[in-house]
Coordinates of C-alpha atoms in Angstrom, one line a residue:
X613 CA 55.4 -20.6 38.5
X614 CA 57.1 -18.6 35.8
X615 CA 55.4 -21.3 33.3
X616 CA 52.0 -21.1 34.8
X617 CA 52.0 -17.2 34.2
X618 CA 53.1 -17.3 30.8
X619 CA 49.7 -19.6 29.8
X620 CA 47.7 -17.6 31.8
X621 CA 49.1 -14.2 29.8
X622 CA 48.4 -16.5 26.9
X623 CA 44.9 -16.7 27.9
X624 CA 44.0 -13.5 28.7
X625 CA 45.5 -12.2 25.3
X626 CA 43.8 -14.7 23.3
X627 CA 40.5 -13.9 25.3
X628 CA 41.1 -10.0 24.5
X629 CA 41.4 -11.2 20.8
X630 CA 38.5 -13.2 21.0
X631 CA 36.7 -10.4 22.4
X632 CA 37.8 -7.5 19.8
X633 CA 36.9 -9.7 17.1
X634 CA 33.7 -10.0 18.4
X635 CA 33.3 -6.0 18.8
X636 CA 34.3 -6.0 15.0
X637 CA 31.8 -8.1 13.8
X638 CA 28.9 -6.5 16.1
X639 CA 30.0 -2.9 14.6
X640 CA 29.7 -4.2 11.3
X641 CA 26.5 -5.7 11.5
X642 CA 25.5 -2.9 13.2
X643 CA 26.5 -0.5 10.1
X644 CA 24.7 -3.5 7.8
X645 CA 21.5 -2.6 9.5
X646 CA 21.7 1.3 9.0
X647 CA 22.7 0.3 5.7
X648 CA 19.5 -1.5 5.1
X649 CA 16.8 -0.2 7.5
X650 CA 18.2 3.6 9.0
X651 CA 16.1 5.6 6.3
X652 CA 13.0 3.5 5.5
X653 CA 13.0 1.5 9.0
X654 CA 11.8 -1.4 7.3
X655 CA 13.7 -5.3 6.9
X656 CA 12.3 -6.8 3.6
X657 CA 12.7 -10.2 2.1
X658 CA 16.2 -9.3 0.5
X659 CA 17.4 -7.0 3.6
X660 CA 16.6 -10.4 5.3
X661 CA 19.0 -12.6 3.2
X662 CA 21.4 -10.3 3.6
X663 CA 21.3 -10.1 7.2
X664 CA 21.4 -14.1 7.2
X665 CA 24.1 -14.6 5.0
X666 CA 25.8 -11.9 7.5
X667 CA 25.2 -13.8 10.6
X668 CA 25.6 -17.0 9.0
X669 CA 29.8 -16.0 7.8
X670 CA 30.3 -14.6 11.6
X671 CA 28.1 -17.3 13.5
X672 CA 31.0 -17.6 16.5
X673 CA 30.3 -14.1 17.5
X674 CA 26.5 -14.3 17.3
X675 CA 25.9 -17.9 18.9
X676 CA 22.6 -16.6 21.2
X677 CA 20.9 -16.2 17.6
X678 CA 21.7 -19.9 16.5
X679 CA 20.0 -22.7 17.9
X680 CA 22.6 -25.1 16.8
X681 CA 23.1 -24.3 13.6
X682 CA 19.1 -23.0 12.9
X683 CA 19.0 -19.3 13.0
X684 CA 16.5 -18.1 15.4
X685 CA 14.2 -15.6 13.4
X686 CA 12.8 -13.9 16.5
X687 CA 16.0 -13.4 18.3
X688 CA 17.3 -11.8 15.0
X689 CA 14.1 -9.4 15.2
X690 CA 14.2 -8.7 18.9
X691 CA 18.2 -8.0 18.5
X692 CA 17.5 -5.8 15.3
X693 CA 14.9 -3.8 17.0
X694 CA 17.0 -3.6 20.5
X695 CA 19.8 -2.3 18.2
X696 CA 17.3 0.7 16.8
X697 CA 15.5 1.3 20.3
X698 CA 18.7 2.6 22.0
X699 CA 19.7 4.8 18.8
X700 CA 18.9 8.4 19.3
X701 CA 16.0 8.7 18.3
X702 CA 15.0 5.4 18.8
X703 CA 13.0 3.9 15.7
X704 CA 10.8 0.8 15.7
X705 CA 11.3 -1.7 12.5
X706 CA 8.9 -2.9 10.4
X707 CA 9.4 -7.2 9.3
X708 CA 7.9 -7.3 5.6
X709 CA 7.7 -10.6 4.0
X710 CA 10.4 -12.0 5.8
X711 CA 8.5 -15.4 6.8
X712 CA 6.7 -16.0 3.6
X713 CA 7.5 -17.5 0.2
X714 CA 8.8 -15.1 -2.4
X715 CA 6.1 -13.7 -4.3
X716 CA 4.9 -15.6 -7.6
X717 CA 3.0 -13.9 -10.9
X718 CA 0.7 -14.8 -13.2
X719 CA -0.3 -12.0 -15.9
X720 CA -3.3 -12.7 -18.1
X721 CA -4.0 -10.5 -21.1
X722 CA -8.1 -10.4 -22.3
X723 CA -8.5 -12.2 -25.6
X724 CA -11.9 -10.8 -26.3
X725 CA -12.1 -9.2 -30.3
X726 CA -12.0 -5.5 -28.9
X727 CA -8.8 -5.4 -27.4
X728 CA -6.2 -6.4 -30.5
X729 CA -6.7 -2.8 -31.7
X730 CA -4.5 -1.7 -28.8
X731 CA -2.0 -3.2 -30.2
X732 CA -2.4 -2.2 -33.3
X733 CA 1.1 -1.6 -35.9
X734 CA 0.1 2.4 -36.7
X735 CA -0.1 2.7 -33.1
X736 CA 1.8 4.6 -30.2
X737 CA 2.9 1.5 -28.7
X738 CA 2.0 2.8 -25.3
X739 CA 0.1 -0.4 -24.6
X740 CA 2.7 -3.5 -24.9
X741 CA 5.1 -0.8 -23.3
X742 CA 2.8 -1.2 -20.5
X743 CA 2.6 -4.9 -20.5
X744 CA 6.3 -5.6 -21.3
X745 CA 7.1 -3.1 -18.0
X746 CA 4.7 -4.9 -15.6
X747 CA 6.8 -8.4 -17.0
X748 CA 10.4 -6.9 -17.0
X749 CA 10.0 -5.4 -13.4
X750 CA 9.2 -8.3 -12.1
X751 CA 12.0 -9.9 -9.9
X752 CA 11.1 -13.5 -12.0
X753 CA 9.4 -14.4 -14.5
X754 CA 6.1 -14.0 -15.4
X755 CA 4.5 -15.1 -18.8
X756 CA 1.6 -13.7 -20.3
X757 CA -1.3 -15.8 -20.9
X758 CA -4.7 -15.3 -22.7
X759 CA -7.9 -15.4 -20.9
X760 CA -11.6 -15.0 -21.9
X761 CA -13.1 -15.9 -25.6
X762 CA -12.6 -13.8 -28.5
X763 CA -16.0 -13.3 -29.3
X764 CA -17.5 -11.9 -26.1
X765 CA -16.2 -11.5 -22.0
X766 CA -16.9 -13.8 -19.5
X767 CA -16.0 -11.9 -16.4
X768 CA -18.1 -14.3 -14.0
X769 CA -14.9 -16.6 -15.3
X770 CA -12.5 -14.4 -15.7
X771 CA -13.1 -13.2 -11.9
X772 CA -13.4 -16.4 -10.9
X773 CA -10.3 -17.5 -11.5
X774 CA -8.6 -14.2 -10.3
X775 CA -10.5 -13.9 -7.1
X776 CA -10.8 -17.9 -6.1
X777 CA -7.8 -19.5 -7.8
X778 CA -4.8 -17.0 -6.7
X779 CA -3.1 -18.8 -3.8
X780 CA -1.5 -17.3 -0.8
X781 CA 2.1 -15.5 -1.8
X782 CA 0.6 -15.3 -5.7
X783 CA -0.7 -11.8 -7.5
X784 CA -2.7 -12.3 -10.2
X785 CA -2.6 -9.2 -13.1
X786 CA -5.4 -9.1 -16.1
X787 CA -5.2 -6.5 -18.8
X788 CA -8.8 -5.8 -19.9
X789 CA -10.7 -3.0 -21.3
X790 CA -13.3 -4.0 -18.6
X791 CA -16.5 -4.2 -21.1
X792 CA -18.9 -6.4 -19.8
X793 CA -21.0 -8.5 -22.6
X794 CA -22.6 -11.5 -23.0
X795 CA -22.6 -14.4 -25.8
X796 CA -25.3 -12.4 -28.3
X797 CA -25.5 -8.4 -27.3
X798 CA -28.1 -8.0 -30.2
X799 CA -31.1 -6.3 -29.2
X800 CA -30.1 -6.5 -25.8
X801 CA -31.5 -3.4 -23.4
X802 CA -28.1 -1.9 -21.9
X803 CA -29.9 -2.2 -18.4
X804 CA -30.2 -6.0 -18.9
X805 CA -26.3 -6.0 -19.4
X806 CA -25.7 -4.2 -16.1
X807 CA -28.3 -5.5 -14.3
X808 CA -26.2 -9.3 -15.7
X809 CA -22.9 -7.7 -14.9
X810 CA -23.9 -7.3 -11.1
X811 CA -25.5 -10.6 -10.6
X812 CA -22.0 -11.8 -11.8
X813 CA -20.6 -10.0 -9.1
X814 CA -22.9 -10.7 -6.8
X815 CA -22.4 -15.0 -7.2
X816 CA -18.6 -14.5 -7.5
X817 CA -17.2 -11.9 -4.9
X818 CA -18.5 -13.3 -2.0
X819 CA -16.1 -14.9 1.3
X820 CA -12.7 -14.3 -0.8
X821 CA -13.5 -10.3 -0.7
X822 CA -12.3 -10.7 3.1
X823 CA -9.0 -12.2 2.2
X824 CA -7.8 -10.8 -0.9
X825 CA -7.7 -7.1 -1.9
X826 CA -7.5 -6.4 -5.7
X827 CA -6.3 -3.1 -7.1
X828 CA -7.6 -1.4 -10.6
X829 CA -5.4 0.7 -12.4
X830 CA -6.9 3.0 -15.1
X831 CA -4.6 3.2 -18.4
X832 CA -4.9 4.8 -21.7
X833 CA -3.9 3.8 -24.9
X834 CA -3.9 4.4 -28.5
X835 CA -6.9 2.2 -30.3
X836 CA -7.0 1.6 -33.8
X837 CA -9.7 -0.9 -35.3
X838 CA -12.9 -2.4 -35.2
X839 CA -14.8 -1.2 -31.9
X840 CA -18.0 -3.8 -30.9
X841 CA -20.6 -1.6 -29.0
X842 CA -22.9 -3.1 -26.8
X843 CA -26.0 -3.8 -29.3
X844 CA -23.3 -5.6 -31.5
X845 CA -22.7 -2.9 -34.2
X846 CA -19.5 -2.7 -35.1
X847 CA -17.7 0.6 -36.1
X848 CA -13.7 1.4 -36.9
X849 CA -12.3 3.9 -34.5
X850 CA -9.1 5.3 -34.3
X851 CA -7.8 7.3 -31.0
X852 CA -7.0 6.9 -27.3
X853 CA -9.0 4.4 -25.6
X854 CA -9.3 3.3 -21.7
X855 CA -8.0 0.0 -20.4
X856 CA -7.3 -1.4 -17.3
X857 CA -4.8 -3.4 -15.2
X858 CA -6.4 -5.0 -12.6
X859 CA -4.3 -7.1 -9.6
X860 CA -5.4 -9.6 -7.0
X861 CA -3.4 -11.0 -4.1
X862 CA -4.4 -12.4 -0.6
X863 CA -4.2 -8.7 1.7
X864 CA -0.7 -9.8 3.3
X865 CA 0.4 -10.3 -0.5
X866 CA -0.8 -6.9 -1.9
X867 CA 0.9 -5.4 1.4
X868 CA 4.5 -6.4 0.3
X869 CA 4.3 -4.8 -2.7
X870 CA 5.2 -1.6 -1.8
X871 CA 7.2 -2.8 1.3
X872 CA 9.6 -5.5 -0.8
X873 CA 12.0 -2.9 -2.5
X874 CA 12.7 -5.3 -5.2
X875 CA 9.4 -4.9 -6.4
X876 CA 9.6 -1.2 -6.3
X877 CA 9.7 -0.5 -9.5
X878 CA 6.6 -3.2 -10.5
X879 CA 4.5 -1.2 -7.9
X880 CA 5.4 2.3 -9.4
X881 CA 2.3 2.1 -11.2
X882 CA 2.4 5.8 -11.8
X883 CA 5.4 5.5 -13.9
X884 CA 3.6 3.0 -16.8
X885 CA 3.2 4.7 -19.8
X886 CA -0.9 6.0 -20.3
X887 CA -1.2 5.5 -16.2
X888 CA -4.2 7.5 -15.4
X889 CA -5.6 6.8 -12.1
X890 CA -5.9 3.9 -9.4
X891 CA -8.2 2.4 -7.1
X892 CA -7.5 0.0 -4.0
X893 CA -10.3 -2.7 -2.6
X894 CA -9.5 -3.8 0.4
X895 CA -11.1 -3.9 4.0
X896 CA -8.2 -5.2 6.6
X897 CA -6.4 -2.0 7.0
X898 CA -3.4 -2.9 4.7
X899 CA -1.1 0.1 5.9
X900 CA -0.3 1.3 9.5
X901 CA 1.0 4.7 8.5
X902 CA 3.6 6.1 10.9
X903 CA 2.3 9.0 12.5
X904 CA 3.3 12.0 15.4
X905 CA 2.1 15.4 16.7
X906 CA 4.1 18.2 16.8
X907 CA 5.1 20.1 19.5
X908 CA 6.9 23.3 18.0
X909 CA 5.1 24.1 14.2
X910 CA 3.9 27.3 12.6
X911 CA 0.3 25.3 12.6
X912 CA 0.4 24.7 16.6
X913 CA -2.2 27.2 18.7
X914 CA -3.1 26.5 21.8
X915 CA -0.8 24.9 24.5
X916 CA 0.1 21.2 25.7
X917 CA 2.5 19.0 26.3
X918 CA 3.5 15.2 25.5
X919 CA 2.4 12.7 28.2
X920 CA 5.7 10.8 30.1
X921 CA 7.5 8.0 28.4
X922 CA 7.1 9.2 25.1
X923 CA 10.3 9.8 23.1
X924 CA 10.3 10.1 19.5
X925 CA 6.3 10.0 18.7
X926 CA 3.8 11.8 20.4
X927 CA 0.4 10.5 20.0
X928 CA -1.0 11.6 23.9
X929 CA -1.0 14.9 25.3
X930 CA -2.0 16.8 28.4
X931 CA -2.2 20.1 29.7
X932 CA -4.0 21.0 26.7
X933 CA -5.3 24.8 26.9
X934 CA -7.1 26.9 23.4
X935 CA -5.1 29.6 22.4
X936 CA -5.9 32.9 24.1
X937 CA -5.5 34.8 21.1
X938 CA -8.0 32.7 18.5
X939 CA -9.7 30.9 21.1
X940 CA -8.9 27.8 19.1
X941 CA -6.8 24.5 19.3
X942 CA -4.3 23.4 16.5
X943 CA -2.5 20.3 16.5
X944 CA -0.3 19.6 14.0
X945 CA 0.1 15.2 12.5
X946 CA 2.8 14.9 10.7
X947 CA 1.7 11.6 9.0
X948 CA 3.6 8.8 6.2
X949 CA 1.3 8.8 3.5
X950 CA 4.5 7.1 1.2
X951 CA 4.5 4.0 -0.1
X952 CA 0.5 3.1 -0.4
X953 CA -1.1 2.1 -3.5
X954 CA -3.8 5.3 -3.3
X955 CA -3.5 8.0 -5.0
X956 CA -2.2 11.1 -3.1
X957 CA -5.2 13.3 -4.7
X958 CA -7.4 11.0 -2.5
X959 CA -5.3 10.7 0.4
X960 CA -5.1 14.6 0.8
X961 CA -8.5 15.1 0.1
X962 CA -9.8 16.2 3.9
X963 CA -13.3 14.8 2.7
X964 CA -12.2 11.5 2.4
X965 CA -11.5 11.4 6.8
X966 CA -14.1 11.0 8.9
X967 CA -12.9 11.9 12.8
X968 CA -14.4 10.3 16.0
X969 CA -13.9 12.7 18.9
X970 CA -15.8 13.9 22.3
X971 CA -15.5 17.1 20.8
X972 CA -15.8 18.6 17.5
X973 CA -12.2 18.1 15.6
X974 CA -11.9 19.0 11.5
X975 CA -9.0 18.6 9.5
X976 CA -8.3 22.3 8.6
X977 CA -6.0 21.6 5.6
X978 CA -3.2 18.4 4.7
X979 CA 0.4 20.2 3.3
X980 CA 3.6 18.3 2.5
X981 CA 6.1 18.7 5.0
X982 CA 8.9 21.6 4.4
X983 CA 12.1 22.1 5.0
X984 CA 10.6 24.8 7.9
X985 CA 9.1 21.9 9.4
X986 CA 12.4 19.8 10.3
X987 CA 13.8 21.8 13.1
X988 CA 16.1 20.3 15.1
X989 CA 14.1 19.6 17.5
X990 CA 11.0 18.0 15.9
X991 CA 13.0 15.7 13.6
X992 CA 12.9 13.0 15.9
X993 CA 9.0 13.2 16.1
X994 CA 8.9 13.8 12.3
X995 CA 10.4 10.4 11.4
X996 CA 9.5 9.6 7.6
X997 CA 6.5 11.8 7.7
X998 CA 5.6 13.4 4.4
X999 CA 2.9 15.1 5.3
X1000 CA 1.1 17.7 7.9
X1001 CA -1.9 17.2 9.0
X1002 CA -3.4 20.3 10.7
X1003 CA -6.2 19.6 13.3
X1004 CA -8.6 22.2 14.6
X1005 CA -11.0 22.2 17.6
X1006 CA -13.1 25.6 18.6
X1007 CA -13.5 24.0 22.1
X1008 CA -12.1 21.4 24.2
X1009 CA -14.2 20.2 27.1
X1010 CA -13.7 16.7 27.6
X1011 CA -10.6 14.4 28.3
X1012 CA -10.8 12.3 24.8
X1013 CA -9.3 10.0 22.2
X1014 CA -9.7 11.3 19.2
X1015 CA -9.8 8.7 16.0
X1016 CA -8.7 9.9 12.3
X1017 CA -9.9 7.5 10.2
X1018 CA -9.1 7.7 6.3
X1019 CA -12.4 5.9 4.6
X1020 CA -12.5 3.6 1.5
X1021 CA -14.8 5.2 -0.9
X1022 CA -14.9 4.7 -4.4
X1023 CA -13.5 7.9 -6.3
X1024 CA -14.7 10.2 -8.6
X1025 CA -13.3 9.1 -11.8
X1026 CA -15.0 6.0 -11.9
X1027 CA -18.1 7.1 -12.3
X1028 CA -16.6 9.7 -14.6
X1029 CA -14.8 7.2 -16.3
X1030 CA -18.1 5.2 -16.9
X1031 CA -20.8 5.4 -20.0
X1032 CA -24.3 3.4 -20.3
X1033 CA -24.2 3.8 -24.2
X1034 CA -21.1 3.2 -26.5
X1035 CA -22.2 4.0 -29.4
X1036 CA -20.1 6.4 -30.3
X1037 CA -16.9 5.4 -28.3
X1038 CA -14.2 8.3 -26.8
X1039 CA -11.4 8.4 -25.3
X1040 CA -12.3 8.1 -21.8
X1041 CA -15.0 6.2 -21.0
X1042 CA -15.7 3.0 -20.2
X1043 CA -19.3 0.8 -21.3
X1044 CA -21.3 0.0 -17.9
X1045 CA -17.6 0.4 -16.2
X1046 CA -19.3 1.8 -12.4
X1047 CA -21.8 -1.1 -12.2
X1048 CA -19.0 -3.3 -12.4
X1049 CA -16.8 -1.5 -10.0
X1050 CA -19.8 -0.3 -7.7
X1051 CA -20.6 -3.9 -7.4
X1052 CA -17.5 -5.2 -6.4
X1053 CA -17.5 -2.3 -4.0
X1054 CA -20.5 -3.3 -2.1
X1055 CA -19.5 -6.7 -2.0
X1056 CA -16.1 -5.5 0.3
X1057 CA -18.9 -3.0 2.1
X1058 CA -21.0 -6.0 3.0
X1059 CA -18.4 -8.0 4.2
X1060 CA -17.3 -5.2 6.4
X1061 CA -20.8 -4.2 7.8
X1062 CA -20.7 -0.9 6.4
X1063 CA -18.1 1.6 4.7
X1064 CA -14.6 0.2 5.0
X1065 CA -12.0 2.4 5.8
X1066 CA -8.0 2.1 4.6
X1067 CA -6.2 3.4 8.2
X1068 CA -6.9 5.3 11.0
X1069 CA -5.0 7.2 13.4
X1070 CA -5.3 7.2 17.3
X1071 CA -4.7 10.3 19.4
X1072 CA -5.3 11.0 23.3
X1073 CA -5.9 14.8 24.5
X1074 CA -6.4 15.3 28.1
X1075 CA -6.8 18.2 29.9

């Protein structure tokens, strides 16, 4: 009897230590995924490995995420977003890149005559400090390679190959000063040139528009040497000239790159030396912004309240009464408008929103978000938001959903950034520069039956 206890007190203790290990191991997985997802709610390729590698070293405490020895990727997810749901506030994680092949990069500089003077020796240097960053913040290696002819541009080639030969999980980069020409530009009417540059466009950007997205980054450099203008003439020139970095990737591809923080720093355009502006093609809503209303802000008139069930993001509302002061309604979206390759001048530019809605709504006015803003109590519906979207309404008659959608449109500086005659070249523009990017514009327009549009937001008001 006295033996039987003894193995059964045995048991028990060695059960208890089974069980505290176990405890240990889930409380430090559970501090590895603050570690890696509590501020920018978002597992990533590397986050990923580090989770596995994790899981892998403590496998006897997590056996319902093995099958066998196979980790189970959706059991990881579901017990990575069960882990966040029962926080206070609760957060939902975003899976970036986890399932696909590491990126791979392929850079191609334009060999065409006019662009050696970039690099020129009496230089600033600005321009292979460009190039070398794009290469050294890379998280492999990527070699440069030459593309084109020397003597003129063949962008029906040179698009080719970026738009139809970049496989899935592949960006392809070209540095170009973006001049269209043809084999002999003497004599040649500028309007044949453009009217040549958009037939190019027109046979190559056709079914791969819908699958890949490609991004054009306006740079400036210092140019000294011989500068070919479009009838042929040749003149030295000596100052700052445009040029352009131009990516393409499949849209999933182009996503990661500002999800995947080890390509942060490649995709912190902004920081190459001579950046200047950007522009993003694409029609397959890339970005889901996060996005909340408000229910105690400065900007708030009117009164409502946030429909059951909804804890830490508010996106319905009923109850909802004008103010009785103004006679007015203001909401208040606090919206994430991080982490997207589009310049913030275009997306706080109210212009650039178009809003579907029962009843008239406008954007009064986007703000960043203060320190006012994080009360207590609205931090939870605040989330990452950076900015504050104030909606207005002078009436509200009808129970509605209300859709903010932010449209693609090409900016202003391309067109600003664009000349039909070179002859005396500057430091700004660009030869024939918006019929090649108007062109490739339409193309994404046609395959989306009309004006694309980057994100949109979807609110419910009732009364």
């Amino acid at each position: 009897m006295m033996k039987t206890m003894k193995i059964l007190l045995l048991a028990l203790f060695l059960t208890g230590v089974a069980a505290s290990c176990g405890d240990k191991s889930q409380k430090e997985f559970g501090r590895l995924l603050l570690e890696l997802a509590g501020q920018d709610e978002t597992i990533d390729r590397a986050d990923w490995q580090r989770i596995s590698d994790f899981l892998d070293k403590n496998k006897a405490h997590f056996r319902d995420l093995y099958d066998g020895s196979e980790l189970k990727a959706e059991a990881v997810k579901a017990y990575i977003q069960d882990f966040f749901g029962h926080r206070r506030p609760p957060r939902e994680i975003n899976f970036e890149g986890i399932d696909g092949k590491p990126l791979s990069f392929r850079i191609f500089l334009e060999q065409s005559g006019s662009m050696a003077p970039y690099d020129s020796p009496s230089g600033d240097g600005s321009f292979k400090a460009a190039v070398m960053a794009l290469q050294n913040n890379l998280p492999g290696k990527a070699e440069v390679e030459h593309i084109g002819e020397k003597g003129y541009t063949d962008f029906r080639a040179i698009f080719d190959d970026l738009l139809n030969k970049t496989r899935e999980n592949e960006i392809s980069i070209l540095v170009t000063d973006m001049i269209y020409s043809v084999k002999d530009m003497q004599g040649v009417n500028p309007q044949k040139v453009f009217s040549e540059a958009q037939g190019m466009i027109n046979s190559v950007f056709k079914e791969e528009v819908e699958r890949k997205a490609m991004l054009v980054v306006k740079m400036n450099g210092s140019y000294n040497g011989p500068y070919y203008s479009y009838d042929n003439s040749v003149r030295q020139y000596a100052g700052r000239r445009p040029y352009y970095i131009v990516l393409v990737g499949d849209n999933q591809s182009i996503a990661r790159l500002t999800h995947d923080r080890q390509l942060a720093a490649f995709a912190d355009f902004k920081a190459l030396r001579g950046y200047e502006n950007m522009y993003l093609y694409e029609a397959r809503h890339l970005y889901a912004p996060y996005y909340s209303l408000l229910l105690s802000n400065d900007d708030i008139r009117g009164r409502f309240q946030p429909e059951r069930g909804q804890e830490s993001r508010i996106t319905s509302i009923e109850g909802v009464e004008l103010d009785k002061n103004s006679g007015d309604l203001q909401l208040a979206l606090a919206v994430d408008l991080s982490g997207m390759l589009i310049d913030e001048s275009y997306l706080t530019e109210v212009s650039n929103y178009e809003i579907e809605s029962s009843d008239a709504v406008k954007i009064k006015r986007i703000r960043r978000v203060t320190p006012k803003d994080a009360t207590p109590a609205e931090k939870k519906y605040l989330g990452k938001a950076t900015h504050i979207f104030v909606l207005s309404m002078s009436g509200f008659a009808h129970d509605q959903e209300v859709k903010v959608k932010l449209m693609n449109r090409l900016p202003r500086w391309i067109a600003e950034s664009s000349t039909d005659s070179d002859l005396t070249p500057d430091g700004h523009t660009t030869f024939g520069l918006r019929y090649l990017l108007e062109g490739i514009y339409e193309s994404y327009k046609r395959m989306n039956d009309g004006e694309p549009e980057y994100f949109e937001f979807e609110l419910n008001l009732e009364r």
